[in-house]
GROMACS .gro file of C-alpha atoms in nm:
model
  503
    1MET     CA    1   7.337 -11.100   2.166
    2ARG     CA    2   7.196 -11.300   2.461
    3GLN     CA    3   6.841 -11.193   2.561
    4VAL     CA    4   6.892 -11.023   2.901
    5GLU     CA    5   6.628 -11.055   3.165
    6THR     CA    6   6.430 -10.739   3.252
    7VAL     CA    7   6.515 -10.673   3.601
    8LYS     CA    8   6.225 -10.539   3.816
    9GLY     CA    9   6.428 -10.281   3.981
   10ARG     CA   10   6.539 -10.140   3.653
   11LEU     CA   11   6.348  -9.953   3.380
   12ASP     CA   12   6.317 -10.087   3.038
   13HIS     CA   13   6.494  -9.785   2.826
   14GLY     CA   14   6.641 -10.057   2.614
   15PRO     CA   15   6.970 -10.209   2.643
   16ALA     CA   16   7.255 -10.066   2.880
   17ILE     CA   17   7.506  -9.849   2.714
   18ALA     CA   18   7.850  -9.742   2.808
   19VAL     CA   19   8.073  -9.457   2.765
   20ILE     CA   20   8.447  -9.481   2.804
   21ASP     CA   21   8.608  -9.161   2.851
   22ILE     CA   22   9.011  -9.174   2.818
   23GLY     CA   23   9.110  -8.836   2.985
   24SER     CA   24   9.430  -8.655   3.019
   25ASN     CA   25   9.426  -8.745   3.403
   26SER     CA   26   9.172  -9.038   3.434
   27VAL     CA   27   9.042  -9.305   3.228
   28ARG     CA   28   8.667  -9.348   3.297
   29LEU     CA   29   8.393  -9.626   3.239
   30VAL     CA   30   8.010  -9.540   3.297
   31ILE     CA   31   7.765  -9.800   3.216
   32TYR     CA   32   7.404  -9.619   3.183
   33GLU     CA   33   7.070  -9.809   3.212
   34GLY     CA   34   6.987  -9.657   2.873
   35LEU     CA   35   6.994  -9.376   2.644
   36THR     CA   36   6.735  -9.132   2.792
   37ARG     CA   37   6.696  -8.761   2.834
   38SER     CA   38   6.795  -8.838   3.248
   39PRO     CA   39   7.039  -9.131   3.185
   40THR     CA   40   7.102  -9.326   3.548
   41PRO     CA   41   7.450  -9.464   3.583
   42ILE     CA   42   7.444  -9.810   3.669
   43PHE     CA   43   7.810  -9.858   3.703
   44ASN     CA   44   8.102  -9.588   3.734
   45GLU     CA   45   8.459  -9.648   3.765
   46LYS     CA   46   8.775  -9.418   3.727
   47VAL     CA   47   9.154  -9.507   3.705
   48LEU     CA   48   9.378  -9.222   3.745
   49ALA     CA   49   9.621  -9.323   3.469
   50GLY     CA   50   9.785  -8.941   3.415
   51LEU     CA   51   9.833  -9.003   3.033
   52GLY     CA   52   9.878  -8.629   2.964
   53ARG     CA   53  10.155  -8.557   3.255
   54GLN     CA   54  10.448  -8.522   3.018
   55VAL     CA   55  10.309  -8.459   2.670
   56GLN     CA   56  10.382  -8.089   2.653
   57THR     CA   57  10.744  -8.127   2.733
   58THR     CA   58  10.835  -8.464   2.568
   59GLY     CA   59  10.536  -8.512   2.341
   60LEU     CA   60  10.489  -8.846   2.429
   61LEU     CA   61  10.244  -9.053   2.632
   62ALA     CA   62  10.462  -9.209   2.911
   63GLN     CA   63  10.470  -9.584   2.881
   64ASP     CA   64  10.381  -9.661   3.269
   65ALA     CA   65  10.068  -9.425   3.192
   66ILE     CA   66   9.989  -9.631   2.857
   67ASP     CA   67  10.036  -9.930   3.077
   68THR     CA   68   9.811  -9.828   3.366
   69ALA     CA   69   9.560  -9.694   3.100
   70LEU     CA   70   9.537 -10.019   2.879
   71ASN     CA   71   9.498 -10.229   3.208
   72ALA     CA   72   9.211 -10.042   3.283
   73LEU     CA   73   9.030 -10.068   2.964
   74VAL     CA   74   9.065 -10.446   2.972
   75ARG     CA   75   8.889 -10.453   3.295
   76PHE     CA   76   8.648 -10.224   3.136
   77LYS     CA   77   8.570 -10.412   2.860
   78ALA     CA   78   8.515 -10.726   3.081
   79LEU     CA   79   8.262 -10.533   3.316
   80CYS     CA   80   8.075 -10.424   2.987
   81ASP     CA   81   8.071 -10.765   2.864
   82ILE     CA   82   7.945 -10.877   3.213
   83GLN     CA   83   7.671 -10.592   3.207
   84HIS     CA   84   7.551 -10.703   2.867
   85VAL     CA   85   7.633 -10.371   2.727
   86ASP     CA   86   7.479 -10.297   2.384
   87ARG     CA   87   7.681 -10.014   2.276
   88ILE     CA   88   8.023  -9.878   2.382
   89TYR     CA   89   8.099  -9.515   2.313
   90ALA     CA   90   8.449  -9.438   2.361
   91ILE     CA   91   8.619  -9.088   2.333
   92ALA     CA   92   8.990  -8.937   2.413
   93THR     CA   93   9.068  -8.571   2.488
   94ALA     CA   94   9.401  -8.360   2.483
   95ALA     CA   95   9.663  -8.593   2.583
   96CYS     CA   96   9.583  -8.837   2.302
   97ARG     CA   97   9.512  -8.568   2.033
   98ASP     CA   98   9.845  -8.385   2.130
   99ALA     CA   99  10.101  -8.662   2.205
  100ARG     CA  100  10.298  -8.807   1.909
  101ASN     CA  101  10.231  -9.149   2.013
  102GLY     CA  102   9.884  -9.068   2.087
  103ARG     CA  103   9.751  -9.291   1.786
  104ALA     CA  104   9.919  -9.579   1.830
  105PHE     CA  105   9.785  -9.575   2.171
  106ILE     CA  106   9.417  -9.533   2.066
  107SER     CA  107   9.512  -9.806   1.824
  108ALA     CA  108   9.589 -10.035   2.104
  109ALA     CA  109   9.290  -9.956   2.301
  110GLU     CA  110   9.060  -9.983   2.012
  111ARG     CA  111   9.159 -10.347   1.980
  112ILE     CA  112   9.101 -10.387   2.380
  113CYS     CA  113   8.756 -10.218   2.364
  114GLY     CA  114   8.646 -10.369   2.019
  115THR     CA  115   8.503  -9.999   1.923
  116LYS     CA  116   8.617  -9.712   1.721
  117ILE     CA  117   8.740  -9.415   1.963
  118GLU     CA  118   8.699  -9.062   1.884
  119ILE     CA  119   8.980  -8.850   1.940
  120LEU     CA  120   8.808  -8.510   2.007
  121SER     CA  121   8.922  -8.197   1.864
  122GLY     CA  122   8.935  -7.914   2.122
  123LYS     CA  123   8.605  -7.748   1.957
  124ARG     CA  124   8.420  -8.068   1.977
  125GLU     CA  125   8.542  -8.134   2.312
  126ALA     CA  126   8.412  -7.801   2.438
  127GLN     CA  127   8.089  -7.835   2.245
  128LEU     CA  128   8.015  -8.205   2.418
  129THR     CA  129   8.099  -8.016   2.753
  130ALA     CA  130   7.862  -7.749   2.705
  131TYR     CA  131   7.597  -8.021   2.586
  132GLY     CA  132   7.656  -8.192   2.926
  133VAL     CA  133   7.576  -7.843   3.123
  134VAL     CA  134   7.255  -7.825   2.884
  135SER     CA  135   7.139  -8.144   2.981
  136GLY     CA  136   7.196  -8.098   3.352
  137ILE     CA  137   7.138  -7.743   3.399
  138HIS     CA  138   6.786  -7.584   3.394
  139ASN     CA  139   6.799  -7.304   3.121
  140PRO     CA  140   7.179  -7.227   3.167
  141ASP     CA  141   7.303  -6.897   3.062
  142GLY     CA  142   7.678  -6.836   3.084
  143ILE     CA  143   8.047  -6.948   3.001
  144VAL     CA  144   8.117  -7.319   3.070
  145GLY     CA  145   8.474  -7.419   3.166
  146ASP     CA  146   8.560  -7.751   3.161
  147LEU     CA  147   8.914  -7.818   3.316
  148GLY     CA  148   9.084  -8.130   3.253
  149GLY     CA  149   9.433  -8.291   3.290
  150GLY     CA  150   9.550  -8.147   2.940
  151SER     CA  151   9.322  -7.848   2.842
  152LEU     CA  152   9.065  -7.590   2.946
  153GLU     CA  153   8.772  -7.575   2.718
  154LEU     CA  154   8.546  -7.251   2.733
  155VAL     CA  155   8.214  -7.231   2.543
  156ASP     CA  156   7.914  -6.994   2.572
  157VAL     CA  157   7.586  -7.114   2.658
  158ARG     CA  158   7.238  -6.960   2.658
  159GLY     CA  159   6.943  -7.228   2.734
  160ALA     CA  160   7.003  -7.519   2.451
  161ARG     CA  161   7.184  -7.250   2.245
  162VAL     CA  162   7.592  -7.376   2.208
  163ARG     CA  163   7.805  -7.119   2.074
  164HIS     CA  164   8.187  -7.212   1.933
  165GLY     CA  165   8.429  -7.278   2.164
  166LEU     CA  166   8.817  -7.289   2.239
  167THR     CA  167   9.076  -7.456   2.404
  168LEU     CA  168   9.354  -7.387   2.612
  169PRO     CA  169   9.651  -7.590   2.696
  170LEU     CA  170   9.607  -7.509   3.085
  171GLY     CA  171   9.492  -7.821   3.223
  172GLY     CA  172   9.655  -7.916   3.578
  173LEU     CA  173   9.882  -8.198   3.428
  174ALA     CA  174   9.995  -7.962   3.141
  175LEU     CA  175  10.076  -7.668   3.385
  176GLN     CA  176  10.281  -7.887   3.590
  177ASP     CA  177  10.451  -8.010   3.275
  178LEU     CA  178  10.510  -7.689   3.112
  179THR     CA  179  10.640  -7.529   3.434
  180GLY     CA  180  10.840  -7.780   3.582
  181ARG     CA  181  10.603  -7.782   3.890
  182SER     CA  182  10.642  -7.403   3.957
  183ILE     CA  183  10.350  -7.236   4.037
  184LYS     CA  184  10.497  -6.894   4.004
  185LYS     CA  185  10.555  -6.980   3.650
  186ALA     CA  186  10.210  -7.108   3.607
  187GLU     CA  187  10.071  -6.784   3.736
  188LYS     CA  188  10.258  -6.586   3.448
  189LEU     CA  189  10.149  -6.847   3.182
  190VAL     CA  190   9.777  -6.873   3.319
  191GLU     CA  191   9.751  -6.479   3.279
  192LYS     CA  192   9.903  -6.432   2.970
  193SER     CA  193   9.692  -6.722   2.811
  194PHE     CA  194   9.365  -6.501   2.944
  195ASP     CA  195   9.468  -6.152   2.770
  196ASP     CA  196   9.230  -6.052   2.507
  197LEU     CA  197   8.961  -6.316   2.513
  198ASP     CA  198   8.651  -6.216   2.402
  199ILE     CA  199   8.453  -6.514   2.560
  200LEU     CA  200   8.554  -6.356   2.877
  201GLU     CA  201   8.396  -6.033   2.848
  202ASP     CA  202   8.089  -6.184   2.695
  203GLY     CA  203   8.046  -6.383   3.064
  204GLU     CA  204   8.030  -6.068   3.263
  205GLY     CA  205   7.735  -6.087   3.492
  206ARG     CA  206   7.626  -6.433   3.398
  207THR     CA  207   7.730  -6.759   3.542
  208LEU     CA  208   8.060  -6.993   3.508
  209TYR     CA  209   7.981  -7.377   3.488
  210ALA     CA  210   8.262  -7.532   3.627
  211VAL     CA  211   8.312  -7.904   3.472
  212GLY     CA  212   8.570  -8.121   3.568
  213GLY     CA  213   8.704  -8.354   3.838
  214THR     CA  214   8.974  -8.146   4.027
  215TRP     CA  215   8.733  -7.821   4.014
  216ARG     CA  216   8.495  -8.063   4.167
  217ALA     CA  217   8.747  -8.171   4.432
  218LEU     CA  218   8.827  -7.793   4.474
  219ALA     CA  219   8.448  -7.731   4.541
  220ARG     CA  220   8.432  -8.063   4.791
  221LEU     CA  221   8.708  -7.898   4.966
  222HIS     CA  222   8.516  -7.576   4.986
  223MET     CA  223   8.193  -7.773   5.099
  224TRP     CA  224   8.344  -7.913   5.391
  225GLN     CA  225   8.560  -7.633   5.542
  226THR     CA  226   8.223  -7.390   5.522
  227GLY     CA  227   8.018  -7.658   5.682
  228TYR     CA  228   7.768  -7.688   5.391
  229PRO     CA  229   7.494  -7.930   5.482
  230PHE     CA  230   7.382  -8.088   5.151
  231HIS     CA  231   7.698  -8.308   5.005
  232VAL     CA  232   7.537  -8.322   4.673
  233MET     CA  233   7.808  -8.173   4.438
  234HIS     CA  234   7.597  -8.114   4.096
  235ASN     CA  235   7.452  -7.759   4.088
  236TYR     CA  236   7.665  -7.630   4.401
  237ARG     CA  237   7.669  -7.273   4.376
  238ILE     CA  238   7.939  -7.013   4.522
  239SER     CA  239   7.911  -6.671   4.484
  240ALA     CA  240   8.199  -6.508   4.271
  241ARG     CA  241   8.364  -6.325   4.553
  242GLU     CA  242   8.372  -6.616   4.762
  243THR     CA  243   8.508  -6.831   4.467
  244LEU     CA  244   8.780  -6.571   4.411
  245GLU     CA  245   8.913  -6.561   4.783
  246PHE     CA  246   8.886  -6.942   4.806
  247SER     CA  247   9.100  -7.006   4.489
  248ARG     CA  248   9.336  -6.757   4.577
  249LEU     CA  249   9.400  -6.929   4.906
  250VAL     CA  250   9.430  -7.300   4.780
  251HIS     CA  251   9.678  -7.195   4.498
  252ARG     CA  252   9.906  -6.981   4.747
  253VAL     CA  253   9.948  -7.201   5.026
  254ASP     CA  254  10.089  -7.550   5.080
  255THR     CA  255   9.815  -7.807   4.987
  256GLU     CA  256   9.842  -8.043   5.260
  257THR     CA  257   9.791  -7.783   5.531
  258LEU     CA  258   9.463  -7.699   5.425
  259SER     CA  259   9.163  -7.752   5.661
  260LYS     CA  260   8.978  -8.080   5.571
  261ILE     CA  261   9.238  -8.185   5.284
  262GLU     CA  262   9.139  -8.553   5.350
  263VAL     CA  263   8.808  -8.507   5.188
  264VAL     CA  264   9.028  -8.471   4.858
  265ASN     CA  265   9.171  -8.805   4.704
  266ALA     CA  266   9.535  -8.784   4.752
  267ALA     CA  267   9.618  -8.851   4.374
  268ARG     CA  268   9.447  -8.509   4.338
  269ARG     CA  269   9.613  -8.278   4.561
  270PRO     CA  270   9.909  -8.210   4.354
  271LEU     CA  271   9.692  -8.042   4.108
  272LEU     CA  272   9.465  -7.849   4.339
  273ALA     CA  273   9.651  -7.519   4.318
  274TYR     CA  274   9.694  -7.544   3.950
  275ALA     CA  275   9.297  -7.595   3.931
  276ALA     CA  276   9.255  -7.295   4.189
  277LEU     CA  277   9.501  -7.072   3.985
  278VAL     CA  278   9.306  -7.125   3.678
  279LEU     CA  279   8.954  -7.064   3.853
  280GLU     CA  280   9.104  -6.750   4.000
  281ASN     CA  281   9.201  -6.581   3.677
  282LEU     CA  282   8.877  -6.710   3.511
  283VAL     CA  283   8.647  -6.544   3.772
  284ARG     CA  284   8.872  -6.231   3.751
  285GLY     CA  285   8.879  -6.236   3.360
  286ILE     CA  286   8.447  -6.309   3.358
  287LYS     CA  287   8.351  -6.120   3.646
  288PRO     CA  288   8.063  -6.389   3.674
  289LYS     CA  289   7.782  -6.332   3.933
  290GLU     CA  290   7.818  -6.689   4.051
  291VAL     CA  291   8.002  -7.013   4.003
  292ILE     CA  292   7.800  -7.344   3.962
  293ILE     CA  293   7.963  -7.678   3.990
  294SER     CA  294   7.840  -7.909   3.695
  295ALA     CA  295   7.905  -8.289   3.759
  296MET     CA  296   7.765  -8.335   3.391
  297GLY     CA  297   8.032  -8.293   3.102
  298VAL     CA  298   8.149  -8.440   2.801
  299ARG     CA  299   8.021  -8.789   2.849
  300GLU     CA  300   7.676  -8.648   2.937
  301GLY     CA  301   7.708  -8.418   2.632
  302LEU     CA  302   7.786  -8.706   2.387
  303LEU     CA  303   7.460  -8.891   2.515
  304TYR     CA  304   7.250  -8.593   2.462
  305SER     CA  305   7.399  -8.542   2.131
  306LEU     CA  306   7.269  -8.904   2.039
  307LEU     CA  307   6.916  -8.792   2.143
  308SER     CA  308   6.658  -8.691   1.892
  309GLU     CA  309   6.495  -8.317   1.917
  310LYS     CA  310   6.204  -8.449   2.081
  311GLU     CA  311   6.377  -8.625   2.367
  312ARG     CA  312   6.619  -8.341   2.412
  313ALA     CA  313   6.327  -8.097   2.464
  314ARG     CA  314   6.194  -8.306   2.776
  315ASP     CA  315   6.256  -8.170   3.133
  316PRO     CA  316   6.520  -8.410   3.253
  317LEU     CA  317   6.403  -8.330   3.638
  318ILE     CA  318   6.009  -8.449   3.526
  319ALA     CA  319   6.143  -8.726   3.335
  320ALA     CA  320   6.400  -8.860   3.597
  321ALA     CA  321   6.081  -8.805   3.865
  322ALA     CA  322   5.871  -9.000   3.623
  323ASP     CA  323   6.101  -9.295   3.643
  324LEU     CA  324   6.101  -9.304   4.007
  325ASN     CA  325   5.736  -9.283   4.029
  326VAL     CA  326   5.695  -9.576   3.799
  327LEU     CA  327   5.972  -9.767   4.018
  328ARG     CA  328   5.855  -9.686   4.360
  329SER     CA  329   5.486  -9.572   4.366
  330ARG     CA  330   5.185  -9.801   4.453
  331ALA     CA  331   5.018  -9.632   4.143
  332PRO     CA  332   5.180  -9.451   3.919
  333LYS     CA  333   4.917  -9.281   3.731
  334HIS     CA  334   4.822  -9.142   4.073
  335GLY     CA  335   5.109  -8.942   4.042
  336GLU     CA  336   4.999  -8.811   3.718
  337GLU     CA  337   4.655  -8.757   3.878
  338LEU     CA  338   4.794  -8.560   4.192
  339ILE     CA  339   4.962  -8.316   3.922
  340ALA     CA  340   4.631  -8.236   3.732
  341TRP     CA  341   4.468  -8.219   4.109
  342THR     CA  342   4.688  -7.970   4.251
  343ASP     CA  343   4.705  -7.767   3.901
  344ARG     CA  344   4.330  -7.698   3.961
  345PHE     CA  345   4.361  -7.645   4.329
  346ILE     CA  346   4.673  -7.397   4.272
  347ALA     CA  347   4.477  -7.206   4.016
  348SER     CA  348   4.147  -7.146   4.216
  349SER     CA  349   4.356  -7.076   4.534
  350GLY     CA  350   4.505  -6.725   4.429
  351LEU     CA  351   4.867  -6.846   4.528
  352LYS     CA  352   5.140  -6.682   4.320
  353GLU     CA  353   5.344  -6.968   4.116
  354SER     CA  354   5.622  -6.911   3.877
  355ALA     CA  355   5.683  -7.172   3.594
  356ASP     CA  356   5.978  -7.307   3.756
  357GLU     CA  357   5.759  -7.330   4.108
  358LYS     CA  358   5.507  -7.531   3.894
  359ARG     CA  359   5.761  -7.777   3.743
  360LEU     CA  360   5.904  -7.856   4.085
  361ARG     CA  361   5.571  -7.899   4.200
  362HIS     CA  362   5.507  -8.142   3.946
  363ALA     CA  363   5.810  -8.323   4.020
  364ALA     CA  364   5.735  -8.335   4.366
  365CYS     CA  365   5.352  -8.492   4.299
  366LEU     CA  366   5.527  -8.790   4.091
  367LEU     CA  367   5.775  -8.853   4.388
  368ALA     CA  368   5.485  -8.836   4.673
  369ASP     CA  369   5.450  -9.227   4.725
  370ILE     CA  370   5.784  -9.349   4.689
  371GLY     CA  371   5.840  -9.410   5.039
  372TRP     CA  372   5.527  -9.633   5.078
  373ARG     CA  373   5.707  -9.964   5.136
  374ALA     CA  374   5.929  -9.806   5.453
  375HIS     CA  375   5.797  -9.819   5.814
  376PRO     CA  376   5.518  -9.584   5.863
  377ASP     CA  377   5.741  -9.393   6.128
  378TYR     CA  378   6.019  -9.370   5.862
  379ARG     CA  379   5.865  -9.298   5.538
  380GLY     CA  380   5.875  -8.931   5.547
  381GLU     CA  381   6.249  -8.951   5.627
  382GLN     CA  382   6.335  -9.210   5.376
  383ALA     CA  383   6.145  -9.039   5.096
  384MET     CA  384   6.314  -8.717   5.172
  385ASN     CA  385   6.630  -8.869   5.147
  386ILE     CA  386   6.602  -9.024   4.822
  387ILE     CA  387   6.476  -8.674   4.669
  388ALA     CA  388   6.729  -8.464   4.853
  389HIS     CA  389   7.007  -8.685   4.760
  390GLY     CA  390   6.906  -8.876   4.445
  391PRO     CA  391   7.075  -8.827   4.106
  392PHE     CA  392   6.820  -8.578   3.976
  393VAL     CA  393   6.973  -8.299   3.739
  394ALA     CA  394   6.810  -7.940   3.619
  395VAL     CA  395   6.753  -7.870   3.982
  396ASP     CA  396   6.933  -7.668   4.248
  397HIS     CA  397   6.971  -7.745   4.596
  398PRO     CA  398   6.708  -7.492   4.725
  399SER     CA  399   6.458  -7.684   4.474
  400ARG     CA  400   6.576  -8.021   4.609
  401THR     CA  401   6.487  -7.898   4.957
  402TYR     CA  402   6.147  -7.791   4.841
  403MET     CA  403   6.059  -8.111   4.682
  404ALA     CA  404   6.180  -8.339   4.937
  405LEU     CA  405   6.019  -8.122   5.232
  406SER     CA  406   5.686  -8.149   5.044
  407VAL     CA  407   5.685  -8.528   5.053
  408PHE     CA  408   5.858  -8.549   5.419
  409LEU     CA  409   5.563  -8.343   5.543
  410ARG     CA  410   5.290  -8.523   5.363
  411HIS     CA  411   5.394  -8.843   5.580
  412THR     CA  412   5.457  -8.628   5.891
  413GLY     CA  413   5.118  -8.451   5.928
  414LEU     CA  414   5.329  -8.113   5.886
  415ASN     CA  415   5.554  -8.183   6.191
  416GLU     CA  416   5.841  -7.966   6.151
  417GLU     CA  417   6.021  -8.060   6.446
  418GLU     CA  418   6.135  -8.400   6.295
  419LEU     CA  419   6.317  -8.209   5.992
  420PRO     CA  420   6.718  -8.266   6.007
  421SER     CA  421   6.922  -7.972   6.058
  422ARG     CA  422   7.085  -8.042   5.750
  423ILE     CA  423   6.774  -7.984   5.558
  424ARG     CA  424   6.624  -7.689   5.792
  425GLU     CA  425   6.959  -7.494   5.696
  426LEU     CA  426   6.849  -7.498   5.337
  427ALA     CA  427   6.473  -7.434   5.382
  428THR     CA  428   6.401  -7.054   5.366
  429PRO     CA  429   6.081  -6.929   5.503
  430TYR     CA  430   5.938  -6.910   5.163
  431ILE     CA  431   6.044  -7.238   5.066
  432LEU     CA  432   5.899  -7.403   5.414
  433ASP     CA  433   5.566  -7.217   5.339
  434ARG     CA  434   5.528  -7.350   4.976
  435ALA     CA  435   5.605  -7.709   5.083
  436ARG     CA  436   5.365  -7.703   5.378
  437VAL     CA  437   5.069  -7.613   5.142
  438LEU     CA  438   5.179  -7.853   4.911
  439GLY     CA  439   5.237  -8.118   5.186
  440ALA     CA  440   4.888  -8.060   5.324
  441ALA     CA  441   4.714  -8.086   4.988
  442MET     CA  442   4.914  -8.442   4.927
  443ARG     CA  443   4.768  -8.533   5.265
  444VAL     CA  444   4.399  -8.465   5.150
  445ALA     CA  445   4.479  -8.605   4.841
  446TYR     CA  446   4.603  -8.965   4.986
  447ILE     CA  447   4.359  -8.985   5.264
  448LEU     CA  448   4.096  -9.016   4.969
  449THR     CA  449   4.273  -9.238   4.735
  450ALA     CA  450   4.483  -9.447   4.974
  451GLY     CA  451   4.735  -9.424   4.713
  452GLN     CA  452   4.542  -9.533   4.397
  453ASP     CA  453   4.437  -9.389   4.074
  454GLY     CA  454   4.097  -9.328   3.921
  455VAL     CA  455   3.992  -9.119   4.220
  456LEU     CA  456   4.133  -8.756   4.221
  457PRO     CA  457   3.963  -8.660   3.902
  458ARG     CA  458   3.605  -8.738   4.060
  459VAL     CA  459   3.689  -8.563   4.397
  460PRO     CA  460   3.798  -8.186   4.292
  461LEU     CA  461   3.961  -7.969   4.572
  462GLN     CA  462   3.918  -7.578   4.456
  463VAL     CA  463   3.846  -7.232   4.608
  464VAL     CA  464   3.512  -7.151   4.542
  465GLY     CA  465   3.361  -6.817   4.663
  466GLY     CA  466   3.656  -6.751   4.899
  467ARG     CA  467   3.619  -7.091   5.048
  468LEU     CA  468   3.823  -7.421   4.971
  469VAL     CA  469   3.574  -7.673   4.898
  470LEU     CA  470   3.637  -8.037   4.860
  471LYS     CA  471   3.309  -8.202   4.656
  472LEU     CA  472   3.238  -8.582   4.735
  473THR     CA  473   2.973  -8.697   4.519
  474GLY     CA  474   2.808  -9.020   4.428
  475ASP     CA  475   3.011  -9.337   4.600
  476TYR     CA  476   3.283  -9.096   4.702
  477LYS     CA  477   3.029  -8.965   4.961
  478LYS     CA  478   3.129  -9.267   5.176
  479LEU     CA  479   3.490  -9.128   5.219
  480ALA     CA  480   3.375  -8.849   5.414
  481THR     CA  481   3.485  -8.859   5.767
  482ASP     CA  482   3.635  -8.622   6.056
  483ARG     CA  483   3.974  -8.708   5.957
  484VAL     CA  484   3.912  -8.604   5.577
  485SER     CA  485   3.733  -8.299   5.708
  486GLY     CA  486   4.043  -8.203   5.956
  487ARG     CA  487   4.307  -8.232   5.671
  488VAL     CA  488   4.108  -8.011   5.454
  489ARG     CA  489   4.097  -7.724   5.754
  490GLN     CA  490   4.446  -7.777   5.789
  491LEU     CA  491   4.515  -7.696   5.433
  492ALA     CA  492   4.264  -7.434   5.451
  493ARG     CA  493   4.424  -7.227   5.768
  494LEU     CA  494   4.760  -7.239   5.544
  495ILE     CA  495   4.586  -7.048   5.245
  496GLY     CA  496   4.383  -6.826   5.492
  497ARG     CA  497   4.034  -6.994   5.383
  498GLU     CA  498   3.728  -7.125   5.516
  499ALA     CA  499   3.705  -7.537   5.468
  500VAL     CA  500   3.399  -7.691   5.343
  501VAL     CA  501   3.335  -8.065   5.251
  502GLU     CA  502   3.040  -8.104   5.045
  503ALA     CA  503   2.936  -8.461   5.072
   0.00000   0.00000   0.00000
């Protein structure tokens, strides 16, 4: 293999790898920067081939769908060669395992891709989907449902523990095919399929994690119709009641008449009613507390299954923040020192902080300096946008808001008037208070260090005897100025303490 030059805008996680996912509706290529706990896609493309649209009635993959899929794979292989991909992992799902000509198609696909393609069993597909949710949701607890074109996989997940799953022929294309495009017939079929499933009872009061492109399209429609301010799909949360009402509406009306329907790909619109029907019955059967959309599924689950136990145990949010710290900060070690420095401050302050809040603060510290190359007037805004909309996993939307706000306020001098309305809508008073405190602490740190490492361990900031004390000794006494004292006082006011700078 030709030696590839290391690109300064990319991390050295080893050679790029690719996953080709041959689904019942779409054929997709994702090329990742490397095999890590928080893999970053560097290229992502799909083709809606519709391989599964006639399998239930004819038992065969349609020839035009085969031609479309194989042409897509020719392009995908060329793209992998251009990107110098070291290893292609290829998988196929329901349509290929159910069709009589599925194996012949896979043989042709393997010749094009130059790699073995694993035809996933229903249980294997459910397991990998569950792994995808485990890899991308912090401490998941509930039922994972993956709706593809050909099938629906269900599996119970508790933390990193994945139980045996099951598969049902309830994908959108399969339902269209089985019922002759009759939504009325589909209603009866779905209701019958969900009778007496033990896994549904196990999910009551927990979370339903919805995976799959058509469910994401449904959630996107909901997001736009409700005016949700944050257009990040992963970890989008909808209450069970609202999910039930919305899915019932979508499956019972003409899809083209729905408000904001233009935000859904035209090729997916005919499947929306079937996806909504399945979701409605699933929520009614499980009775979850909420539905969370997961953009992480079978592909990410496959990569997660390839990791060592040690790598799986890493926090993907911290891993991703650490990567961005290396790529964008003036001194990456400073971010690590900022974690320890704020640890001591928080521990001495008497402020309550849960384990989840601590991990978010640690991630924010690693991201605190990623905007330094921007114009001073826009550093806060640019850093906030990267954090709020970046490809982070294992973090919900309010938590993204906290991290983004902390770094924004560190740049803007705690000026909340400049906050974009979309962020303000998600920022509860509690989130805003926590972000102010961390942002103010960061402002003290950066005026002392100029973003360089080696200083923070020698200039402790702690609450001692009811006072917030910054100690500057030795050569660091020279750092003491009115600006430093002013920032310490600003932080002290937020936590209700008197400020003291000992120089």
